[in-house]
Each structure stands twice: as C-alpha cells, then as structure tokens.
PDB file of C-alpha atoms in Angstrom:
ATOM      1  CA  MET A   1      -0.610  -0.983 -13.678  1.00  0.00           C
ATOM      2  CA  GLU A   2      -3.723   0.479 -12.072  1.00  0.00           C
ATOM      3  CA  LEU A   3      -3.644   2.864  -9.139  1.00  0.00           C
ATOM      4  CA  GLY A   4      -6.271   4.801  -7.277  1.00  0.00           C
ATOM      5  CA  ILE A   5      -5.282   8.183  -5.868  1.00  0.00           C
ATOM      6  CA  ILE A   6      -7.236  10.019  -3.195  1.00  0.00           C
ATOM      7  CA  GLY A   7      -6.214  13.669  -2.940  1.00  0.00           C
ATOM      8  CA  LEU A   8      -5.459  15.469  -6.203  1.00  0.00           C
ATOM      9  CA  GLY A   9      -3.716  18.549  -4.840  1.00  0.00           C
ATOM     10  CA  LYS A  10      -0.340  19.896  -5.928  1.00  0.00           C
ATOM     11  CA  MET A  11       1.452  16.609  -5.346  1.00  0.00           C
ATOM     12  CA  GLY A  12      -1.340  14.074  -5.849  1.00  0.00           C
ATOM     13  CA  GLY A  13      -2.436  15.622  -9.131  1.00  0.00           C
ATOM     14  CA  ASN A  14       1.105  15.719 -10.505  1.00  0.00           C
ATOM     15  CA  MET A  15       1.764  12.151  -9.407  1.00  0.00           C
ATOM     16  CA  ALA A  16      -1.349  11.025 -11.246  1.00  0.00           C
ATOM     17  CA  GLU A  17      -0.173  12.778 -14.397  1.00  0.00           C
ATOM     18  CA  ARG A  18       3.349  11.318 -14.192  1.00  0.00           C
ATOM     19  CA  LEU A  19       1.844   7.845 -13.922  1.00  0.00           C
ATOM     20  CA  ARG A  20      -0.578   8.454 -16.798  1.00  0.00           C
ATOM     21  CA  LEU A  21       2.214   9.652 -19.073  1.00  0.00           C
ATOM     22  CA  ALA A  22       4.012   6.353 -18.410  1.00  0.00           C
ATOM     23  CA  GLY A  23       0.965   4.321 -19.426  1.00  0.00           C
ATOM     24  CA  HIS A  24      -0.518   3.429 -16.062  1.00  0.00           C
ATOM     25  CA  LYS A  25      -4.255   3.661 -15.428  1.00  0.00           C
ATOM     26  CA  VAL A  26      -5.032   6.227 -12.738  1.00  0.00           C
ATOM     27  CA  VAL A  27      -8.405   6.571 -11.045  1.00  0.00           C
ATOM     28  CA  GLY A  28      -8.575   9.707  -8.940  1.00  0.00           C
ATOM     29  CA  PHE A  29     -10.907  11.161  -6.322  1.00  0.00           C
ATOM     30  CA  ASP A  30     -10.913  14.544  -4.621  1.00  0.00           C
ATOM     31  CA  PHE A  31     -13.532  16.597  -2.808  1.00  0.00           C
ATOM     32  CA  SER A  32     -12.744  19.375  -5.301  1.00  0.00           C
ATOM     33  CA  ALA A  33     -14.817  18.940  -8.445  1.00  0.00           C
ATOM     34  CA  ASP A  34     -12.300  21.108 -10.315  1.00  0.00           C
ATOM     35  CA  ALA A  35      -9.450  18.771  -9.394  1.00  0.00           C
ATOM     36  CA  VAL A  36     -11.433  15.747 -10.593  1.00  0.00           C
ATOM     37  CA  ALA A  37     -12.335  17.530 -13.831  1.00  0.00           C
ATOM     38  CA  LYS A  38      -8.692  18.440 -14.427  1.00  0.00           C
ATOM     39  CA  LEU A  39      -7.644  14.818 -13.961  1.00  0.00           C
ATOM     40  CA  THR A  40     -10.322  13.623 -16.375  1.00  0.00           C
ATOM     41  CA  ALA A  41      -9.395  16.238 -18.977  1.00  0.00           C
ATOM     42  CA  ALA A  42      -5.784  15.044 -18.816  1.00  0.00           C
ATOM     43  CA  GLY A  43      -6.862  11.515 -19.765  1.00  0.00           C
ATOM     44  CA  SER A  44      -7.151   9.706 -16.444  1.00  0.00           C
ATOM     45  CA  VAL A  45     -10.342   8.518 -14.761  1.00  0.00           C
ATOM     46  CA  GLY A  46     -11.812  11.090 -12.392  1.00  0.00           C
ATOM     47  CA  VAL A  47     -14.588   9.949 -10.029  1.00  0.00           C
ATOM     48  CA  ASN A  48     -16.875  11.709  -7.578  1.00  0.00           C
ATOM     49  CA  SER A  49     -17.058   9.074  -4.826  1.00  0.00           C
ATOM     50  CA  LEU A  50     -14.932   6.477  -3.105  1.00  0.00           C
ATOM     51  CA  GLU A  51     -17.400   3.822  -4.256  1.00  0.00           C
ATOM     52  CA  ASP A  52     -16.753   4.701  -7.888  1.00  0.00           C
ATOM     53  CA  LEU A  53     -13.016   4.805  -7.276  1.00  0.00           C
ATOM     54  CA  VAL A  54     -13.005   1.229  -5.962  1.00  0.00           C
ATOM     55  CA  LYS A  55     -15.357   0.009  -8.723  1.00  0.00           C
ATOM     56  CA  ASN A  56     -13.001   1.331 -11.415  1.00  0.00           C
ATOM     57  CA  LEU A  57     -10.025  -0.652 -10.110  1.00  0.00           C
ATOM     58  CA  ALA A  58      -9.395  -4.350 -10.651  1.00  0.00           C
ATOM     59  CA  ALA A  59      -8.454  -6.535  -7.683  1.00  0.00           C
ATOM     60  CA  PRO A  60      -5.987  -6.681  -6.074  1.00  0.00           C
ATOM     61  CA  ARG A  61      -6.386  -2.930  -5.798  1.00  0.00           C
ATOM     62  CA  ALA A  62      -3.835  -0.370  -4.708  1.00  0.00           C
ATOM     63  CA  ILE A  63      -5.003   3.024  -3.478  1.00  0.00           C
ATOM     64  CA  TRP A  64      -2.568   5.848  -2.768  1.00  0.00           C
ATOM     65  CA  ILE A  65      -3.822   8.238  -0.070  1.00  0.00           C
ATOM     66  CA  MET A  66      -2.571  11.841  -0.298  1.00  0.00           C
ATOM     67  CA  VAL A  67      -4.492  13.635   2.442  1.00  0.00           C
ATOM     68  CA  PRO A  68      -3.322  15.551   5.568  1.00  0.00           C
ATOM     69  CA  ALA A  69      -1.733  13.465   8.304  1.00  0.00           C
ATOM     70  CA  GLY A  70      -3.664  12.225  11.296  1.00  0.00           C
ATOM     71  CA  LYS A  71      -7.421  11.778  11.448  1.00  0.00           C
ATOM     72  CA  PRO A  72      -8.028  12.401   7.695  1.00  0.00           C
ATOM     73  CA  VAL A  73      -5.949   9.305   6.884  1.00  0.00           C
ATOM     74  CA  ASP A  74      -7.796   7.155   9.425  1.00  0.00           C
ATOM     75  CA  ASP A  75     -11.156   8.454   8.215  1.00  0.00           C
ATOM     76  CA  THR A  76     -10.269   7.707   4.584  1.00  0.00           C
ATOM     77  CA  ILE A  77      -9.192   4.146   5.405  1.00  0.00           C
ATOM     78  CA  ALA A  78     -12.344   3.575   7.477  1.00  0.00           C
ATOM     79  CA  LYS A  79     -14.551   4.653   4.565  1.00  0.00           C
ATOM     80  CA  LEU A  80     -12.658   2.484   2.091  1.00  0.00           C
ATOM     81  CA  LEU A  81     -12.516  -0.712   4.141  1.00  0.00           C
ATOM     82  CA  PRO A  82     -16.133  -1.862   3.532  1.00  0.00           C
ATOM     83  CA  LEU A  83     -15.630  -1.325  -0.207  1.00  0.00           C
ATOM     84  CA  MET A  84     -12.402  -3.257  -0.617  1.00  0.00           C
ATOM     85  CA  GLN A  85     -11.327  -6.915  -0.618  1.00  0.00           C
ATOM     86  CA  LYS A  86      -8.639  -8.917   1.115  1.00  0.00           C
ATOM     87  CA  GLY A  87      -5.351  -8.551  -0.717  1.00  0.00           C
ATOM     88  CA  ASP A  88      -5.936  -4.880  -1.550  1.00  0.00           C
ATOM     89  CA  THR A  89      -3.259  -2.362  -0.587  1.00  0.00           C
ATOM     90  CA  PHE A  90      -3.437   1.013   1.116  1.00  0.00           C
ATOM     91  CA  ILE A  91      -0.515   3.359   0.468  1.00  0.00           C
ATOM     92  CA  ASP A  92      -0.100   6.434   2.647  1.00  0.00           C
ATOM     93  CA  GLY A  93       2.045   8.885   0.692  1.00  0.00           C
ATOM     94  CA  GLY A  94       1.483  11.844   3.003  1.00  0.00           C
ATOM     95  CA  ASN A  95       3.566  13.078   5.911  1.00  0.00           C
ATOM     96  CA  SER A  96       2.142  10.795   8.579  1.00  0.00           C
ATOM     97  CA  ASN A  97       3.812  10.072  11.890  1.00  0.00           C
ATOM     98  CA  TYR A  98       5.617   6.742  11.608  1.00  0.00           C
ATOM     99  CA  LYS A  99       3.939   5.490  14.783  1.00  0.00           C
ATOM    100  CA  ASP A 100       0.551   5.980  13.138  1.00  0.00           C
ATOM    101  CA  SER A 101       1.790   4.018  10.128  1.00  0.00           C
ATOM    102  CA  GLN A 102       2.893   1.136  12.330  1.00  0.00           C
ATOM    103  CA  ARG A 103      -0.492   1.161  14.050  1.00  0.00           C
ATOM    104  CA  ARG A 104      -2.385   1.166  10.765  1.00  0.00           C
ATOM    105  CA  HIS A 105      -0.333  -1.742   9.449  1.00  0.00           C
ATOM    106  CA  ALA A 106      -0.991  -3.679  12.653  1.00  0.00           C
ATOM    107  CA  GLU A 107      -4.729  -3.015  12.377  1.00  0.00           C
ATOM    108  CA  LEU A 108      -5.064  -3.828   8.668  1.00  0.00           C
ATOM    109  CA  ALA A 109      -2.823  -6.888   8.350  1.00  0.00           C
ATOM    110  CA  PRO A 110      -5.050  -9.230  10.422  1.00  0.00           C
ATOM    111  CA  GLN A 111      -7.979  -8.212   8.206  1.00  0.00           C
ATOM    112  CA  GLY A 112      -6.089  -9.310   5.090  1.00  0.00           C
ATOM    113  CA  PHE A 113      -5.115  -5.860   3.802  1.00  0.00           C
ATOM    114  CA  ASN A 114      -1.668  -4.530   2.947  1.00  0.00           C
ATOM    115  CA  PHE A 115      -0.434  -1.167   4.203  1.00  0.00           C
ATOM    116  CA  ILE A 116       2.564   0.680   2.773  1.00  0.00           C
ATOM    117  CA  ASP A 117       3.971   3.935   4.144  1.00  0.00           C
ATOM    118  CA  ALA A 118       5.601   5.900   1.354  1.00  0.00           C
ATOM    119  CA  GLY A 119       7.622   8.900   2.461  1.00  0.00           C
ATOM    120  CA  THR A 120       7.406  11.165  -0.573  1.00  0.00           C
ATOM    121  CA  SER A 121       9.606  14.162  -1.386  1.00  0.00           C
ATOM    122  CA  GLY A 122       9.608  16.259  -4.520  1.00  0.00           C
ATOM    123  CA  GLY A 123       7.016  18.945  -3.991  1.00  0.00           C
ATOM    124  CA  ILE A 124       5.584  20.725  -7.002  1.00  0.00           C
ATOM    125  CA  TRP A 125       8.582  19.703  -9.148  1.00  0.00           C
ATOM    126  CA  GLY A 126       7.880  15.978  -8.956  1.00  0.00           C
ATOM    127  CA  LEU A 127       5.981  15.789 -12.241  1.00  0.00           C
ATOM    128  CA  LYS A 128       9.098  16.833 -14.162  1.00  0.00           C
ATOM    129  CA  GLU A 129      11.931  15.683 -11.898  1.00  0.00           C
ATOM    130  CA  GLY A 130      10.380  12.639 -10.244  1.00  0.00           C
ATOM    131  CA  TYR A 131       9.785  11.917  -6.566  1.00  0.00           C
ATOM    132  CA  SER A 132      12.132  10.631  -3.901  1.00  0.00           C
ATOM    133  CA  LEU A 133      10.310   7.668  -2.358  1.00  0.00           C
ATOM    134  CA  MET A 134      11.175   6.053   0.975  1.00  0.00           C
ATOM    135  CA  ILE A 135       9.033   2.915   1.179  1.00  0.00           C
ATOM    136  CA  GLY A 136       8.121   1.024   4.350  1.00  0.00           C
ATOM    137  CA  GLY A 137       6.039  -2.137   4.599  1.00  0.00           C
ATOM    138  CA  ASP A 138       5.938  -5.826   3.747  1.00  0.00           C
ATOM    139  CA  LYS A 139       8.063  -7.062   0.868  1.00  0.00           C
ATOM    140  CA  GLU A 140       5.351  -8.728  -1.258  1.00  0.00           C
ATOM    141  CA  PRO A 141       3.076  -5.710  -1.887  1.00  0.00           C
ATOM    142  CA  VAL A 142       6.086  -3.422  -2.336  1.00  0.00           C
ATOM    143  CA  GLU A 143       7.545  -5.704  -5.007  1.00  0.00           C
ATOM    144  CA  ARG A 144       4.165  -6.093  -6.710  1.00  0.00           C
ATOM    145  CA  LEU A 145       3.839  -2.313  -6.943  1.00  0.00           C
ATOM    146  CA  ARG A 146       7.431  -1.792  -8.060  1.00  0.00           C
ATOM    147  CA  PRO A 147       6.373  -0.429 -11.505  1.00  0.00           C
ATOM    148  CA  ILE A 148       4.437   2.357  -9.757  1.00  0.00           C
ATOM    149  CA  PHE A 149       7.394   3.345  -7.595  1.00  0.00           C
ATOM    150  CA  GLU A 150       9.831   3.118 -10.511  1.00  0.00           C
ATOM    151  CA  THR A 151       7.618   5.452 -12.546  1.00  0.00           C
ATOM    152  CA  LEU A 152       7.189   8.035  -9.803  1.00  0.00           C
ATOM    153  CA  ALA A 153      10.904   8.048  -8.951  1.00  0.00           C
ATOM    154  CA  PRO A 154      13.440  10.093 -10.944  1.00  0.00           C
ATOM    155  CA  ASP A 155      14.724   6.816 -12.430  1.00  0.00           C
ATOM    156  CA  LYS A 156      13.892   3.122 -12.124  1.00  0.00           C
ATOM    157  CA  GLU A 157      17.092   2.483 -10.193  1.00  0.00           C
ATOM    158  CA  GLN A 158      17.502   5.826  -8.430  1.00  0.00           C
ATOM    159  CA  GLY A 159      15.631   7.982  -5.953  1.00  0.00           C
ATOM    160  CA  TRP A 160      13.503   5.275  -4.345  1.00  0.00           C
ATOM    161  CA  GLY A 161      13.869   2.195  -2.224  1.00  0.00           C
ATOM    162  CA  HIS A 162      12.220  -0.225   0.188  1.00  0.00           C
ATOM    163  CA  VAL A 163      13.930   1.029   3.349  1.00  0.00           C
ATOM    164  CA  GLY A 164      12.412  -1.316   5.901  1.00  0.00           C
ATOM    165  CA  PRO A 165       9.303  -2.678   7.631  1.00  0.00           C
ATOM    166  CA  SER A 166       6.118  -0.810   8.430  1.00  0.00           C
ATOM    167  CA  GLY A 167       6.853   2.714   9.622  1.00  0.00           C
ATOM    168  CA  ALA A 168      10.353   2.834   8.125  1.00  0.00           C
ATOM    169  CA  GLY A 169       9.241   4.896   5.137  1.00  0.00           C
ATOM    170  CA  HIS A 170       7.650   7.645   7.188  1.00  0.00           C
ATOM    171  CA  TYR A 171      10.430   7.502   9.785  1.00  0.00           C
ATOM    172  CA  THR A 172      13.016   8.090   7.064  1.00  0.00           C
ATOM    173  CA  LYS A 173      10.960  10.917   5.580  1.00  0.00           C
ATOM    174  CA  MET A 174      10.610  12.479   9.040  1.00  0.00           C
ATOM    175  CA  VAL A 175      14.380  12.646   9.471  1.00  0.00           C
ATOM    176  CA  HIS A 176      14.749  13.814   5.856  1.00  0.00           C
ATOM    177  CA  ASN A 177      12.533  16.791   6.631  1.00  0.00           C
ATOM    178  CA  GLY A 178      14.362  17.491   9.865  1.00  0.00           C
ATOM    179  CA  ILE A 179      17.604  17.734   7.886  1.00  0.00           C
ATOM    180  CA  GLU A 180      15.789  19.977   5.416  1.00  0.00           C
ATOM    181  CA  TYR A 181      14.880  22.360   8.273  1.00  0.00           C
ATOM    182  CA  GLY A 182      18.534  22.689   9.253  1.00  0.00           C
ATOM    183  CA  ILE A 183      19.814  23.257   5.720  1.00  0.00           C
ATOM    184  CA  MET A 184      17.172  25.896   5.030  1.00  0.00           C
ATOM    185  CA  GLN A 185      17.935  27.694   8.298  1.00  0.00           C
ATOM    186  CA  ALA A 186      21.666  27.808   7.500  1.00  0.00           C
ATOM    187  CA  TYR A 187      21.007  29.324   4.070  1.00  0.00           C
ATOM    188  CA  ALA A 188      18.575  31.838   5.560  1.00  0.00           C
ATOM    189  CA  GLU A 189      20.984  32.952   8.278  1.00  0.00           C
ATOM    190  CA  GLY A 190      23.942  33.220   5.907  1.00  0.00           C
ATOM    191  CA  LEU A 191      21.993  35.303   3.409  1.00  0.00           C
ATOM    192  CA  SER A 192      20.740  37.531   6.221  1.00  0.00           C
ATOM    193  CA  ILE A 193      24.326  38.227   7.293  1.00  0.00           C
ATOM    194  CA  LEU A 194      25.226  39.162   3.719  1.00  0.00           C
ATOM    195  CA  LYS A 195      22.115  41.322   3.378  1.00  0.00           C
ATOM    196  CA  HIS A 196      22.914  43.356   6.471  1.00  0.00           C
ATOM    197  CA  LYS A 197      26.538  44.151   5.538  1.00  0.00           C
ATOM    198  CA  ASP A 198      25.476  47.524   4.142  1.00  0.00           C
ATOM    199  CA  SER A 199      29.011  48.841   3.631  1.00  0.00           C
ATOM    200  CA  LEU A 200      29.733  46.190   0.978  1.00  0.00           C
ATOM    201  CA  ASN A 201      26.426  46.540  -0.904  1.00  0.00           C
ATOM    202  CA  LEU A 202      26.345  42.823  -1.703  1.00  0.00           C
ATOM    203  CA  ASP A 203      24.074  41.417  -4.419  1.00  0.00           C
ATOM    204  CA  LEU A 204      22.484  38.260  -3.019  1.00  0.00           C
ATOM    205  CA  THR A 205      21.291  37.057  -6.397  1.00  0.00           C
ATOM    206  CA  GLN A 206      24.794  37.318  -7.849  1.00  0.00           C
ATOM    207  CA  ILE A 207      26.369  35.596  -4.860  1.00  0.00           C
ATOM    208  CA  THR A 208      23.929  32.693  -4.764  1.00  0.00           C
ATOM    209  CA  GLU A 209      24.361  32.213  -8.512  1.00  0.00           C
ATOM    210  CA  ILE A 210      28.138  31.962  -7.956  1.00  0.00           C
ATOM    211  CA  TRP A 211      27.567  29.344  -5.264  1.00  0.00           C
ATOM    212  CA  GLN A 212      25.568  27.209  -7.688  1.00  0.00           C
ATOM    213  CA  TYR A 213      28.730  26.120  -9.515  1.00  0.00           C
ATOM    214  CA  GLY A 214      31.735  24.471  -7.876  1.00  0.00           C
ATOM    215  CA  SER A 215      30.777  25.454  -4.338  1.00  0.00           C
ATOM    216  CA  VAL A 216      30.564  22.816  -1.611  1.00  0.00           C
ATOM    217  CA  ILE A 217      27.184  24.274  -0.548  1.00  0.00           C
ATOM    218  CA  ARG A 218      25.539  24.013  -3.968  1.00  0.00           C
ATOM    219  CA  SER A 219      22.188  22.193  -3.868  1.00  0.00           C
ATOM    220  CA  TRP A 220      18.678  22.077  -5.273  1.00  0.00           C
ATOM    221  CA  LEU A 221      17.491  24.222  -2.369  1.00  0.00           C
ATOM    222  CA  LEU A 222      20.101  26.795  -3.357  1.00  0.00           C
ATOM    223  CA  ASP A 223      18.882  26.652  -6.975  1.00  0.00           C
ATOM    224  CA  LEU A 224      15.335  27.351  -5.805  1.00  0.00           C
ATOM    225  CA  THR A 225      16.603  30.214  -3.630  1.00  0.00           C
ATOM    226  CA  VAL A 226      18.318  31.763  -6.652  1.00  0.00           C
ATOM    227  CA  ASP A 227      15.065  31.567  -8.613  1.00  0.00           C
ATOM    228  CA  ALA A 228      13.183  33.254  -5.769  1.00  0.00           C
ATOM    229  CA  LEU A 229      15.753  36.060  -5.443  1.00  0.00           C
ATOM    230  CA  LYS A 230      15.660  36.717  -9.182  1.00  0.00           C
ATOM    231  CA  LYS A 231      11.914  37.259  -8.961  1.00  0.00           C
ATOM    232  CA  ASN A 232      12.031  39.364  -5.789  1.00  0.00           C
ATOM    233  CA  PRO A 233      15.587  40.377  -4.709  1.00  0.00           C
ATOM    234  CA  ASN A 234      14.474  42.087  -1.483  1.00  0.00           C
ATOM    235  CA  LEU A 235      11.628  39.640  -0.764  1.00  0.00           C
ATOM    236  CA  ASP A 236       9.233  42.576  -0.719  1.00  0.00           C
ATOM    237  CA  GLY A 237       5.709  41.881   0.482  1.00  0.00           C
ATOM    238  CA  ILE A 238       6.635  38.603   2.181  1.00  0.00           C
ATOM    239  CA  GLU A 239       5.807  38.253   5.866  1.00  0.00           C
ATOM    240  CA  ALA A 240       8.424  36.678   8.137  1.00  0.00           C
ATOM    241  CA  TYR A 241       6.113  33.803   9.068  1.00  0.00           C
ATOM    242  CA  VAL A 242       7.199  30.197   8.544  1.00  0.00           C
ATOM    243  CA  GLU A 243       4.919  27.171   8.974  1.00  0.00           C
ATOM    244  CA  ASP A 244       6.005  23.642   9.791  1.00  0.00           C
ATOM    245  CA  SER A 245       4.168  20.492   8.783  1.00  0.00           C
ATOM    246  CA  GLY A 246       5.154  18.356  11.764  1.00  0.00           C
ATOM    247  CA  GLU A 247       8.171  16.309  10.718  1.00  0.00           C
ATOM    248  CA  GLY A 248      10.714  18.708  12.219  1.00  0.00           C
ATOM    249  CA  ARG A 249       8.950  18.467  15.575  1.00  0.00           C
ATOM    250  CA  TRP A 250       8.810  14.674  15.402  1.00  0.00           C
ATOM    251  CA  THR A 251      12.508  14.508  14.497  1.00  0.00           C
ATOM    252  CA  ALA A 252      13.427  16.631  17.516  1.00  0.00           C
ATOM    253  CA  PHE A 253      11.243  14.485  19.783  1.00  0.00           C
ATOM    254  CA  GLU A 254      12.824  11.329  18.384  1.00  0.00           C
ATOM    255  CA  ALA A 255      16.325  12.688  19.012  1.00  0.00           C
ATOM    256  CA  ILE A 256      15.383  13.317  22.644  1.00  0.00           C
ATOM    257  CA  ASP A 257      13.899   9.806  22.991  1.00  0.00           C
ATOM    258  CA  LEU A 258      17.096   8.291  21.568  1.00  0.00           C
ATOM    259  CA  ASN A 259      19.428  10.553  23.614  1.00  0.00           C
ATOM    260  CA  ILE A 260      20.845  11.921  20.377  1.00  0.00           C
ATOM    261  CA  SER A 261      22.106  15.514  20.225  1.00  0.00           C
ATOM    262  CA  ALA A 262      20.428  17.314  17.318  1.00  0.00           C
ATOM    263  CA  PRO A 263      20.847  21.032  18.069  1.00  0.00           C
ATOM    264  CA  VAL A 264      20.738  22.331  14.490  1.00  0.00           C
ATOM    265  CA  ILE A 265      17.449  20.628  13.629  1.00  0.00           C
ATOM    266  CA  THR A 266      15.928  21.557  16.990  1.00  0.00           C
ATOM    267  CA  ILE A 267      16.951  25.212  16.824  1.00  0.00           C
ATOM    268  CA  SER A 268      15.749  25.505  13.227  1.00  0.00           C
ATOM    269  CA  LEU A 269      12.352  24.317  14.439  1.00  0.00           C
ATOM    270  CA  MET A 270      12.392  26.853  17.273  1.00  0.00           C
ATOM    271  CA  ARG A 271      13.144  29.621  14.784  1.00  0.00           C
ATOM    272  CA  ARG A 272      10.077  28.661  12.773  1.00  0.00           C
ATOM    273  CA  LEU A 273       7.933  28.819  15.874  1.00  0.00           C
ATOM    274  CA  ARG A 274       9.401  32.188  16.772  1.00  0.00           C
ATOM    275  CA  SER A 275       8.604  33.592  13.326  1.00  0.00           C
ATOM    276  CA  ARG A 276       4.912  33.311  14.188  1.00  0.00           C
ATOM    277  CA  GLU A 277       5.044  35.426  17.325  1.00  0.00           C
ATOM    278  CA  GLU A 278       3.950  39.031  16.859  1.00  0.00           C
ATOM    279  CA  ASN A 279       5.518  41.439  19.326  1.00  0.00           C
ATOM    280  CA  ASN A 280       7.623  38.576  20.661  1.00  0.00           C
ATOM    281  CA  PHE A 281       7.317  38.398  24.459  1.00  0.00           C
ATOM    282  CA  SER A 282      10.672  36.711  25.088  1.00  0.00           C
ATOM    283  CA  ASP A 283      12.511  39.484  23.231  1.00  0.00           C
ATOM    284  CA  ARG A 284      10.645  42.074  25.284  1.00  0.00           C
ATOM    285  CA  VAL A 285      11.737  40.295  28.464  1.00  0.00           C
ATOM    286  CA  LEU A 286      15.358  40.411  27.265  1.00  0.00           C
ATOM    287  CA  SER A 287      15.014  44.130  26.579  1.00  0.00           C
ATOM    288  CA  VAL A 288      13.712  44.984  30.046  1.00  0.00           C
ATOM    289  CA  MET A 289      16.368  42.779  31.699  1.00  0.00           C
ATOM    290  CA  ARG A 290      19.135  44.648  29.877  1.00  0.00           C
ATOM    291  CA  ASN A 291      17.538  47.902  30.980  1.00  0.00           C
ATOM    292  CA  GLU A 292      17.367  46.770  34.597  1.00  0.00           C
ATOM    293  CA  PHE A 293      20.937  45.534  34.990  1.00  0.00           C
ATOM    294  CA  GLY A 294      22.737  47.892  32.662  1.00  0.00           C
ATOM    295  CA  GLY A 295      20.470  50.826  32.019  1.00  0.00           C
ATOM    296  CA  HIS A 296      20.356  49.980  28.313  1.00  0.00           C
ATOM    297  CA  ALA A 297      17.703  51.848  26.357  1.00  0.00           C
ATOM    298  CA  ILE A 298      14.370  50.218  25.613  1.00  0.00           C
ATOM    299  CA  LYS A 299      12.957  50.730  22.140  1.00  0.00           C
ATOM    300  CA  LYS A 300       9.301  51.663  22.424  1.00  0.00           C
ATOM    301  CA  ALA A 301       6.759  50.059  20.086  1.00  0.00           C
TER     302      ALA A 301
END
C-alpha cells in the first residue's frame, strides 16, 4: 500500500522503515531536512512540503500524523485539508487526548474525510519488535488500511486491533500509559529499597537479572531496566527528574470522572511531578512541623 507519514522522529522514522521493508510505499515529510534525507537514503520517498507529500500519493490517500498532541495536530490537518480529496484518511498516531480525536472525527466526517485514532506503543524498539496498535474509528477505512496495521504490528494477528469507534484508540492508549506509570513506579520503589539496604550490599543488576526468568514480575520493562543497570549500575550522572507526556494525567482525571479508585496510577503521576521540584517546599513544611511539635532537628540546606 501507500502511506504518507508526517513526523519522522524516533518513532515515525522507524515506522516508515518497517513499512518500506515490507514492500509498502512510504512518502515522508518532516521539518528536519536531515530526517527527510535519511528517509530518502533508506529507499522511501522524502519530500520537503505537504504539497509534495499529497502529490506523491494516489487517491484515496492515507496520511499518518506523528506530531506532538494538541495544536500541532490541528494545524497539520488544517494545512492538509485544501490539498486532499473526499475519501482520504487522516491517521493520528500520536498521544492525543481521546476527546480531541472524537472532535476531529466529528469535524472531518461531514466533509467526506476519514479520521482514525491509532494509539501506538513500542517506542524506539518498534522497528525490530513491531508496534502495539489500538485503533479507533469507522470500520471501512480501518479495514482498507489493514495491511498497514498488520505490517506495523508485531504480527498480522497479534499486537493490534480495532478497539472501537472514534476516540477508542487514544482512550485505550491513555489507560495503557497510566498502567505503565504504575508499573514503572513499583519497580523504581522496589529497587530503591534494595539499594538502600547497605548492610546486605545487594547487587541490583544481579537481582533484576534473576527476576527476568520465572518470576511473576518479569516483563519487558524489567528487561530494559536490566540493560540500563548493566550500563550504569549506580545511575551516575542522571538527575532525578521525570517528565510525563500527558496520558497519566488524563487517566487520573478520567478515573475521577468515572468515580473509579485509581490510587496507584494517580500517586505515580504525583511522584513524577514531585521529581521536578527543586528544594521541595512541601518537604520543608513537613520538616518545620516536626520541629514545632516534637523538637525534631531541621537539616539546613
């Protein structure tokens, strides 16, 4: 098949290459000339404008958008609309809010365009391992683009699926990432406990390698943690600062809206926010309170 890809970063570029290796025609655009050149050198069609991207695709076109969530997605669609024809399909493979995906579908459908929200997981390993794809949208365009999804997934019959109507793909991916927050936090806390048991002199690399086989907590995230610890056992030179890309927040908000208790996901999000606070004020308040009621010593900065 033919597919246009806008955004040739770590994921978009690897997705383009996985598709090319399977025989699909990929036309790619990015604001980075180096990214476009890399795509072209690999054997796909790199272009320097959205106009050229559309011209190099046969109707009905399908264009996969891999840009940051929010306004960049809306801006990209707005620029493409005058260039495209009824029956063409927009696919948002980024981490958009599902409500935005529902809105975009509602806006595009009356104009004769298809919109698919594709929750995409796999990170930088997707080229080799394949991508987990959670697809939302109307049945007809999803079925027509099945060869694309089957190629990007780990296997034709595994790791992807049409999970529901518009918004369902990004909703599923949102919850997926919320779960990811909780799992990562549990690993981090457990390893921190082991690290601080000085009297036992525990080797975290050895222990996590043991857990990789037969343990009920073995996982791909654990495998990646082992690799990281092998490279840097004490995590030297790494600042305790953790970003979040939005989905954990949205999952916590959704739990509140649905009156669902989700303490692990919510607290894992709070811990990420806390990691960004220098000279944390709340901890200083706790310190002075303990001093006031119990005379406990205050550690000076």
